[in-house]
PDB file of N, CA and C in Angstrom:
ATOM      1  N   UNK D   1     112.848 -67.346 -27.542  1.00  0.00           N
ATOM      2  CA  UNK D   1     113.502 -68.443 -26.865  1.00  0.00           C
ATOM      3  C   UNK D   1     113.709 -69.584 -27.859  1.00  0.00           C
ATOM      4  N   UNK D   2     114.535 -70.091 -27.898  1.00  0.00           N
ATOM      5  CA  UNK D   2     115.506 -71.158 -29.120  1.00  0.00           C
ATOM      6  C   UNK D   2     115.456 -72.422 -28.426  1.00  0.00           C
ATOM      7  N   UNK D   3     114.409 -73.533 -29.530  1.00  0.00           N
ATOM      8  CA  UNK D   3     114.598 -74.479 -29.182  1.00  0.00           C
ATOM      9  C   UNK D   3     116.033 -75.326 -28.945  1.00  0.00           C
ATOM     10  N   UNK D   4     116.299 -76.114 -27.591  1.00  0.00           N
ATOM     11  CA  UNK D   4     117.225 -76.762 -27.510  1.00  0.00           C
ATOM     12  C   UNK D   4     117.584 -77.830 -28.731  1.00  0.00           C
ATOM     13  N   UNK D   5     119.118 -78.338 -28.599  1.00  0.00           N
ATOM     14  CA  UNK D   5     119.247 -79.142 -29.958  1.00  0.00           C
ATOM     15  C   UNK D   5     119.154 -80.223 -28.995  1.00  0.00           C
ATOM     16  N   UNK D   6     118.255 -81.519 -30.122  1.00  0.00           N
ATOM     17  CA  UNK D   6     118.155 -83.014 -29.625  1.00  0.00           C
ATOM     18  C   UNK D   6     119.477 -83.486 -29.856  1.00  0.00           C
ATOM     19  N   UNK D   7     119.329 -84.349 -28.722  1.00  0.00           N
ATOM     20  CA  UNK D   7     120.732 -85.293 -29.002  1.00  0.00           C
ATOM     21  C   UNK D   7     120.176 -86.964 -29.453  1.00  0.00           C
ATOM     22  N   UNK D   8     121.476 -87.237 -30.580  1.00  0.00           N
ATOM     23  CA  UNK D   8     121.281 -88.219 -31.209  1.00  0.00           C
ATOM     24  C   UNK D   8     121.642 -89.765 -30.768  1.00  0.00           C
ATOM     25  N   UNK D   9     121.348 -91.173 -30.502  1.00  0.00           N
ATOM     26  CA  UNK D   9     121.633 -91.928 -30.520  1.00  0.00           C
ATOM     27  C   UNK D   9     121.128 -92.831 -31.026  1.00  0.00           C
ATOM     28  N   UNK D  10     121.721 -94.110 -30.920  1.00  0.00           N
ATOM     29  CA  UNK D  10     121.272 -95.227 -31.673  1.00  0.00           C
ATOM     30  C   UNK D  10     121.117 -96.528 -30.468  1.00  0.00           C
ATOM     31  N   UNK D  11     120.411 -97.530 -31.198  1.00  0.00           N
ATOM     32  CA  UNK D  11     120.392 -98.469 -29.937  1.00  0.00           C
ATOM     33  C   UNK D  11     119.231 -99.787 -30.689  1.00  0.00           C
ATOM     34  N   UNK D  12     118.663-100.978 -30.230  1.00  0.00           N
ATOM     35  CA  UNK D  12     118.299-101.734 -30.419  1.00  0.00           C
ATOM     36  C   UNK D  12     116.890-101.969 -29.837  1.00  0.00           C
ATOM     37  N   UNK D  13     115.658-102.145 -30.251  1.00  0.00           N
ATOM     38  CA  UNK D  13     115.080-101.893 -29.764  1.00  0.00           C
ATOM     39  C   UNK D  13     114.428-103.384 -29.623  1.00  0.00           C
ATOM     40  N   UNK D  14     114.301-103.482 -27.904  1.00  0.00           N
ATOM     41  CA  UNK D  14     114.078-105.124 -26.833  1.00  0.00           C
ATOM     42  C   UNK D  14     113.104-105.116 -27.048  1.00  0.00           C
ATOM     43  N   UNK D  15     111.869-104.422 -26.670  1.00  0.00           N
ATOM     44  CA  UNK D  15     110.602-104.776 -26.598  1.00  0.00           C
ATOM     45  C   UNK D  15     109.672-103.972 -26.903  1.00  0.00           C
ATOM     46  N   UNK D  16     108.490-104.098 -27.493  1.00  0.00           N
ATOM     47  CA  UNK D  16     107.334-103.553 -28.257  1.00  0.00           C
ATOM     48  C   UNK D  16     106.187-103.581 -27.046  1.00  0.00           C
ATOM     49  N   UNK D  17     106.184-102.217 -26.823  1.00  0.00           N
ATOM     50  CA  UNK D  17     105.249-101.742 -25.467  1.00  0.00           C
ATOM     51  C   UNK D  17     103.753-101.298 -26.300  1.00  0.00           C
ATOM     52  N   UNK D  18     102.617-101.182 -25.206  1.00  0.00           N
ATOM     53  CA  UNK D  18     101.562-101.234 -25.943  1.00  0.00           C
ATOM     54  C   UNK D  18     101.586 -99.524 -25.905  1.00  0.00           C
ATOM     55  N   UNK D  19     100.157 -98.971 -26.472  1.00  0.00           N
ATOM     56  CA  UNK D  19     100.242 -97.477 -26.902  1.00  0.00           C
ATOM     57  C   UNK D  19     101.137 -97.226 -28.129  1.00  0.00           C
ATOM     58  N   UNK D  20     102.087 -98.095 -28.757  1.00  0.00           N
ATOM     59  CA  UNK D  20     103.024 -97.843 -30.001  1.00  0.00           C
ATOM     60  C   UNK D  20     104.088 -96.814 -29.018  1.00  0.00           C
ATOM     61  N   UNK D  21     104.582 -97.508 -28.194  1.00  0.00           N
ATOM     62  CA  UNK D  21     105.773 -97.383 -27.905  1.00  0.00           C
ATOM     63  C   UNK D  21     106.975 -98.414 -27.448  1.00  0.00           C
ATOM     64  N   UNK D  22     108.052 -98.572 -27.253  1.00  0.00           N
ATOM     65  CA  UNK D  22     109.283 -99.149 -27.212  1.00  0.00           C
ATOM     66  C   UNK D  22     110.026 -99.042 -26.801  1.00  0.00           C
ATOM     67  N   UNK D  23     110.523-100.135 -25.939  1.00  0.00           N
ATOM     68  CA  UNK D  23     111.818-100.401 -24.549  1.00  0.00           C
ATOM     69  C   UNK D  23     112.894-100.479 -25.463  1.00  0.00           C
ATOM     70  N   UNK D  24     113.438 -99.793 -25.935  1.00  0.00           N
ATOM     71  CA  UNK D  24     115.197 -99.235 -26.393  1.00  0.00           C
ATOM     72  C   UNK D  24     116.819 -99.603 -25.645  1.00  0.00           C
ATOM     73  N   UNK D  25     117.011-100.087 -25.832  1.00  0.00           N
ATOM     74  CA  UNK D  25     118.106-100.787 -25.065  1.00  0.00           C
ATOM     75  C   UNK D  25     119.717 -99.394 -26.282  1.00  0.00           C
ATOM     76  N   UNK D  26     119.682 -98.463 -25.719  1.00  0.00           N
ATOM     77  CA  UNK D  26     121.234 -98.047 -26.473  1.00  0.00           C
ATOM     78  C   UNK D  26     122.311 -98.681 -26.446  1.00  0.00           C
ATOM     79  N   UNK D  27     123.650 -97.970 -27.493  1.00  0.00           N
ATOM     80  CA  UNK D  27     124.942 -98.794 -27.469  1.00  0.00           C
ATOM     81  C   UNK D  27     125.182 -98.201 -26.066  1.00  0.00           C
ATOM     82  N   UNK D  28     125.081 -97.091 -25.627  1.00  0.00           N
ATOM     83  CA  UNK D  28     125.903 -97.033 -24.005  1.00  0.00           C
ATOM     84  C   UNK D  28     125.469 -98.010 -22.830  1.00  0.00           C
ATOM     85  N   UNK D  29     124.410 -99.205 -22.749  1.00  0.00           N
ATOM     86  CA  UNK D  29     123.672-100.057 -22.472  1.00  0.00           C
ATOM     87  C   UNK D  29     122.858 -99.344 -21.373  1.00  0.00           C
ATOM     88  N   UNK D  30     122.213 -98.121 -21.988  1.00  0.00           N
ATOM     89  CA  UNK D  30     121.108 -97.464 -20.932  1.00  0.00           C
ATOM     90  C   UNK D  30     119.508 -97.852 -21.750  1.00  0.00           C
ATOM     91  N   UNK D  31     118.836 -98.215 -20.898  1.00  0.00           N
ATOM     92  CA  UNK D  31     117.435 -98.689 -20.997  1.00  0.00           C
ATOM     93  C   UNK D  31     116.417 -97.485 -21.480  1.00  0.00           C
ATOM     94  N   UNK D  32     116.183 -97.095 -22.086  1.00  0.00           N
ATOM     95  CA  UNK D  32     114.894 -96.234 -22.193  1.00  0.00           C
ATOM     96  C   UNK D  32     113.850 -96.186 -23.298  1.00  0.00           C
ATOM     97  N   UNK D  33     112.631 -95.407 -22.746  1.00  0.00           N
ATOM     98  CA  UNK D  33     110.899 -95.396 -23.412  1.00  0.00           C
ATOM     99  C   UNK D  33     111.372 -94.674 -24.767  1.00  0.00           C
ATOM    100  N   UNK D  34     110.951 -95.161 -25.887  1.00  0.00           N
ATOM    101  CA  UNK D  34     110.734 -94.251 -27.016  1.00  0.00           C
ATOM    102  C   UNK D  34     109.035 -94.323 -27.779  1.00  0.00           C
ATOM    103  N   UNK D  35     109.025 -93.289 -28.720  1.00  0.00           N
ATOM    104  CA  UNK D  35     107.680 -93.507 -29.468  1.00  0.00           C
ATOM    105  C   UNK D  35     108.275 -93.098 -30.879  1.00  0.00           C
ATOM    106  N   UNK D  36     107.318 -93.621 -31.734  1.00  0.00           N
ATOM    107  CA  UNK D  36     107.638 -93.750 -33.360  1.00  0.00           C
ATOM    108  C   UNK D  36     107.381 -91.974 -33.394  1.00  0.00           C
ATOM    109  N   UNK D  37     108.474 -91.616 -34.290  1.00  0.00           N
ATOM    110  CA  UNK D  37     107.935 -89.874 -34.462  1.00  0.00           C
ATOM    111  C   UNK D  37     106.849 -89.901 -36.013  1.00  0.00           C
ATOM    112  N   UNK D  38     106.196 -89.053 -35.689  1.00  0.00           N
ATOM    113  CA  UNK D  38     104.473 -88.767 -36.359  1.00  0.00           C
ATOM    114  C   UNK D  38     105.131 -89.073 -37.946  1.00  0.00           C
ATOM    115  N   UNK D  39     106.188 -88.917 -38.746  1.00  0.00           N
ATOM    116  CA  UNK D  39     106.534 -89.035 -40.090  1.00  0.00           C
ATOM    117  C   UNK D  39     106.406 -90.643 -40.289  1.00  0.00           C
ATOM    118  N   UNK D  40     107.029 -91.157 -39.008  1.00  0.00           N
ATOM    119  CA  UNK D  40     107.037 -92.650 -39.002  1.00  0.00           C
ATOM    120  C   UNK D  40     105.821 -93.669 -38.953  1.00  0.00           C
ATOM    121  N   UNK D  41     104.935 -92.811 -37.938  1.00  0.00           N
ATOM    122  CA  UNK D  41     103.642 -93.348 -38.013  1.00  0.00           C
ATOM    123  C   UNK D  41     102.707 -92.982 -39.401  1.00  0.00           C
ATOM    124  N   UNK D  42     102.761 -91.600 -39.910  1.00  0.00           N
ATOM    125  CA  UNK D  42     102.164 -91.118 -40.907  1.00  0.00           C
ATOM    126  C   UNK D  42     102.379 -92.504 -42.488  1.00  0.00           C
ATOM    127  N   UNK D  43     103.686 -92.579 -42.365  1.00  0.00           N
ATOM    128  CA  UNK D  43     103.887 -93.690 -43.523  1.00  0.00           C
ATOM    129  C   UNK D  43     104.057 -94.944 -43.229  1.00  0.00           C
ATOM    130  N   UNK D  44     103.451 -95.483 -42.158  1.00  0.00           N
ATOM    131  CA  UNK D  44     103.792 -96.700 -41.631  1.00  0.00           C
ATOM    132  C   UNK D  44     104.714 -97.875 -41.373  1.00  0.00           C
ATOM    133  N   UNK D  45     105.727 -96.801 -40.875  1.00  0.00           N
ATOM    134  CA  UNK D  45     107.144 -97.536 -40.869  1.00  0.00           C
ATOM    135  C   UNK D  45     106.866 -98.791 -39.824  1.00  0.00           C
ATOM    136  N   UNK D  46     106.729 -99.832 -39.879  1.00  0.00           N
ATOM    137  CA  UNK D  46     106.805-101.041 -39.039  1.00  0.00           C
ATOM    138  C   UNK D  46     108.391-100.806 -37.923  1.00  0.00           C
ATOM    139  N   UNK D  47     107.876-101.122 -36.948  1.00  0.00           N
ATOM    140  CA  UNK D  47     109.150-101.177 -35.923  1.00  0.00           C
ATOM    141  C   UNK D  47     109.157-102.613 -35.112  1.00  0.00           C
ATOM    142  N   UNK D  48     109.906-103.579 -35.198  1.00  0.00           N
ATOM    143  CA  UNK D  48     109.954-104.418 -34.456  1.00  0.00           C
ATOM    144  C   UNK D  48     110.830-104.705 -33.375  1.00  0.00           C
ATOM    145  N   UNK D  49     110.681-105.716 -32.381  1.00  0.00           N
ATOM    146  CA  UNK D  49     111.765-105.927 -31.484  1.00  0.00           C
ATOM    147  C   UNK D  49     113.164-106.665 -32.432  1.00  0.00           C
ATOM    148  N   UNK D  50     114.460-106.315 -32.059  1.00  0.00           N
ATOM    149  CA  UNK D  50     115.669-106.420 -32.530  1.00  0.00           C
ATOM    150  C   UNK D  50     116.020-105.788 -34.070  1.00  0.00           C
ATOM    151  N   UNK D  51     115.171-104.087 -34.262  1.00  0.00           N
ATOM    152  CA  UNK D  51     115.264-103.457 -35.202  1.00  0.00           C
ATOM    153  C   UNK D  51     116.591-102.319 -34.627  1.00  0.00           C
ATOM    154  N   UNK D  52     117.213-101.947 -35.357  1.00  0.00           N
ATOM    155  CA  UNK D  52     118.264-101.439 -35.368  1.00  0.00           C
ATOM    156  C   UNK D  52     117.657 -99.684 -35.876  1.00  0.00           C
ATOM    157  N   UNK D  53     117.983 -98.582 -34.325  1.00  0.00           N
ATOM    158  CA  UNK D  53     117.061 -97.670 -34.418  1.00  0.00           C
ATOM    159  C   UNK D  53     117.542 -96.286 -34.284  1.00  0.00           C
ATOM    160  N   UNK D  54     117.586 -95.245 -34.841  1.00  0.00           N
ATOM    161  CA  UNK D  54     118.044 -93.775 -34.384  1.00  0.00           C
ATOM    162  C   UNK D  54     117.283 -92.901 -33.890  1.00  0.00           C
ATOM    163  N   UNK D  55     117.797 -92.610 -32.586  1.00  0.00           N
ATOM    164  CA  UNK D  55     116.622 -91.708 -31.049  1.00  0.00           C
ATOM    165  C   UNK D  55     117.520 -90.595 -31.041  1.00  0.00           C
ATOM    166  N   UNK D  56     116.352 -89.851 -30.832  1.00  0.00           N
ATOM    167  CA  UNK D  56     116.525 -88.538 -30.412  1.00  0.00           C
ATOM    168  C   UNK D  56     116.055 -88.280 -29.307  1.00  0.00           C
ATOM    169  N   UNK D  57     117.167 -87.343 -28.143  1.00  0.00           N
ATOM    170  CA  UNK D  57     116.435 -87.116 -26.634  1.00  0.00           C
ATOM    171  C   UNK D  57     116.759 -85.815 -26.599  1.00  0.00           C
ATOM    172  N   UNK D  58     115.524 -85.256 -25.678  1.00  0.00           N
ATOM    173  CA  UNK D  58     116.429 -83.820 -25.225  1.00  0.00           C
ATOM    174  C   UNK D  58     117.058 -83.717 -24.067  1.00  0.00           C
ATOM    175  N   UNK D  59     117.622 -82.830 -23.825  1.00  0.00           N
ATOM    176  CA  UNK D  59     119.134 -83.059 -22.858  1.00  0.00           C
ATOM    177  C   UNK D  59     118.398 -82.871 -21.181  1.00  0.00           C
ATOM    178  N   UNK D  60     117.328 -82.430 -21.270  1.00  0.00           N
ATOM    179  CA  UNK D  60     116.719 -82.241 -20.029  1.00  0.00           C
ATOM    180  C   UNK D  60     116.220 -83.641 -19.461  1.00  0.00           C
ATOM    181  N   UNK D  61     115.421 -84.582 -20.636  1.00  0.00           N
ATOM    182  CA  UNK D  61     115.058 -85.871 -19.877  1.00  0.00           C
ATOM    183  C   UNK D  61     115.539 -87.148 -20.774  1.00  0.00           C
ATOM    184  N   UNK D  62     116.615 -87.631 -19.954  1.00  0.00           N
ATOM    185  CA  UNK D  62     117.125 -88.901 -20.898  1.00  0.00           C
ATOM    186  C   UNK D  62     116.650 -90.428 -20.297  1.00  0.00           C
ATOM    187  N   UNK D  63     115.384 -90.453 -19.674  1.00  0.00           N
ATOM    188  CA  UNK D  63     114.730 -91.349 -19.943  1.00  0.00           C
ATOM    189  C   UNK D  63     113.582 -91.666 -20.740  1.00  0.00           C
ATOM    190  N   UNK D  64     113.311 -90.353 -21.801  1.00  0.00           N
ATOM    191  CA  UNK D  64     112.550 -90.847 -22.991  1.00  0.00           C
ATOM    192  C   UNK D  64     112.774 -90.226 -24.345  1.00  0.00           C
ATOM    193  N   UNK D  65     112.732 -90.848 -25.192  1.00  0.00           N
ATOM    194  CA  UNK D  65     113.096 -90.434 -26.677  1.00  0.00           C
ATOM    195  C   UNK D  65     112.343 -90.911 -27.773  1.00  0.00           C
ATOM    196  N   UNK D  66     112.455 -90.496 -28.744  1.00  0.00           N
ATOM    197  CA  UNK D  66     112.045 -90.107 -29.969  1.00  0.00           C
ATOM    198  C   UNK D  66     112.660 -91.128 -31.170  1.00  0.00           C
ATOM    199  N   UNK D  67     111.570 -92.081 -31.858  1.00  0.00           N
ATOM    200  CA  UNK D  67     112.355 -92.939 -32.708  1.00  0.00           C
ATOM    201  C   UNK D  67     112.209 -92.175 -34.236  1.00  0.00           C
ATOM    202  N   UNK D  68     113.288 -91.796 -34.847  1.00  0.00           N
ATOM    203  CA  UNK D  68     113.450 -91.213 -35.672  1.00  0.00           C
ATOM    204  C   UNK D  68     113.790 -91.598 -37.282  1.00  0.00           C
ATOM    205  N   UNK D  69     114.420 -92.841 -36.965  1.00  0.00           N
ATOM    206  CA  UNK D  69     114.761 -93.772 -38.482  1.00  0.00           C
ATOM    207  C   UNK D  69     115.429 -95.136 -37.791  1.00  0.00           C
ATOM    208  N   UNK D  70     114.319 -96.057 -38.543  1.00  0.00           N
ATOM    209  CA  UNK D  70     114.863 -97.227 -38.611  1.00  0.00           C
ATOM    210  C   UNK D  70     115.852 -97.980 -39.764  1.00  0.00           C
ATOM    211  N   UNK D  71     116.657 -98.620 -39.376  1.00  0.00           N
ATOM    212  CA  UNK D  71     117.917 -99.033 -40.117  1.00  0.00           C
ATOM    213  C   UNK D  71     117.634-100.044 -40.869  1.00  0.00           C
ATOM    214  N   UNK D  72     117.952-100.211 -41.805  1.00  0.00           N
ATOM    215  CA  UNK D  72     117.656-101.737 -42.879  1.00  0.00           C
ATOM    216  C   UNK D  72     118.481-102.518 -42.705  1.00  0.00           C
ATOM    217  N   UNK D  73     118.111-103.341 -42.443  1.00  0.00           N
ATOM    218  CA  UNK D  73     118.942-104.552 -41.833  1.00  0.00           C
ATOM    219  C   UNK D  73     119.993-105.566 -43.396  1.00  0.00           C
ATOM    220  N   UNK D  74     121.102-104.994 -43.660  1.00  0.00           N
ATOM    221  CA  UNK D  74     122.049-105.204 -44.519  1.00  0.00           C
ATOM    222  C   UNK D  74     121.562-107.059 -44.762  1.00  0.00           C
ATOM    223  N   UNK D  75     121.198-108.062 -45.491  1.00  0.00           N
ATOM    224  CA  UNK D  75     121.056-109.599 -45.940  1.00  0.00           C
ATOM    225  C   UNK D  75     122.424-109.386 -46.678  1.00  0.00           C
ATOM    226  N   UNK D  76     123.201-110.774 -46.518  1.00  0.00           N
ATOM    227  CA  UNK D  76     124.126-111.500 -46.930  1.00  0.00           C
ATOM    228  C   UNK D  76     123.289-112.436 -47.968  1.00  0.00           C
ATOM    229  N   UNK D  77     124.142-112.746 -49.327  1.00  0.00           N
ATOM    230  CA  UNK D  77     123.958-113.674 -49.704  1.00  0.00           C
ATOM    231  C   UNK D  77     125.012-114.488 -50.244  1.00  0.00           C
ATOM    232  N   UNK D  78     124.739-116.063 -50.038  1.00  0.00           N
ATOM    233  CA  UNK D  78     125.406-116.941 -50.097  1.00  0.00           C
ATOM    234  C   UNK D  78     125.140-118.170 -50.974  1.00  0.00           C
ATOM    235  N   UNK D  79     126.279-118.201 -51.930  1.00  0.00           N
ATOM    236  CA  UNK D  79     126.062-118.957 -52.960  1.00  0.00           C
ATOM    237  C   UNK D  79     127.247-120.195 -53.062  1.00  0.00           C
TER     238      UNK D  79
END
């Protein structure tokens, strides 16, 4: 039996829930639970509220997902 493929999105993440998980706000403006995936926790990727984030869900339950890579937030500089 063949694991199903995750589906990918992106989204912003509102609020920092306790247990090391996170209220995810996506671009389709649907609300949902994520947790840091074990590579992320293993190297201590910091996740904060208004971090820019890529989730993975599986197609069976799309009210919780999988935080998979956080985005670096591009600085302007001005001279």
């Amino acid at each position: 039996m063949a694991k199903e493929e995750m589906i990918q999105f992106e989204g912003v993440v509102q609020e920092v829930l306790r247990d090391a998980r996170f209220l995810v706000k996506l671009d389709n403006g649907m609300d949902v639970a994520a947790y840091a995936s074990g590579k992320m926790r293993k190297f201590r990727i910091r996740i904060l509220a208004g971090d820019r984030v890529t989730l993975e869900m599986s197609p069976y339950d799309l009210s919780k997902a999988r935080i998979s890579f956080r985005h670096k937030e591009v600085q302007r500089r001005t001279h």
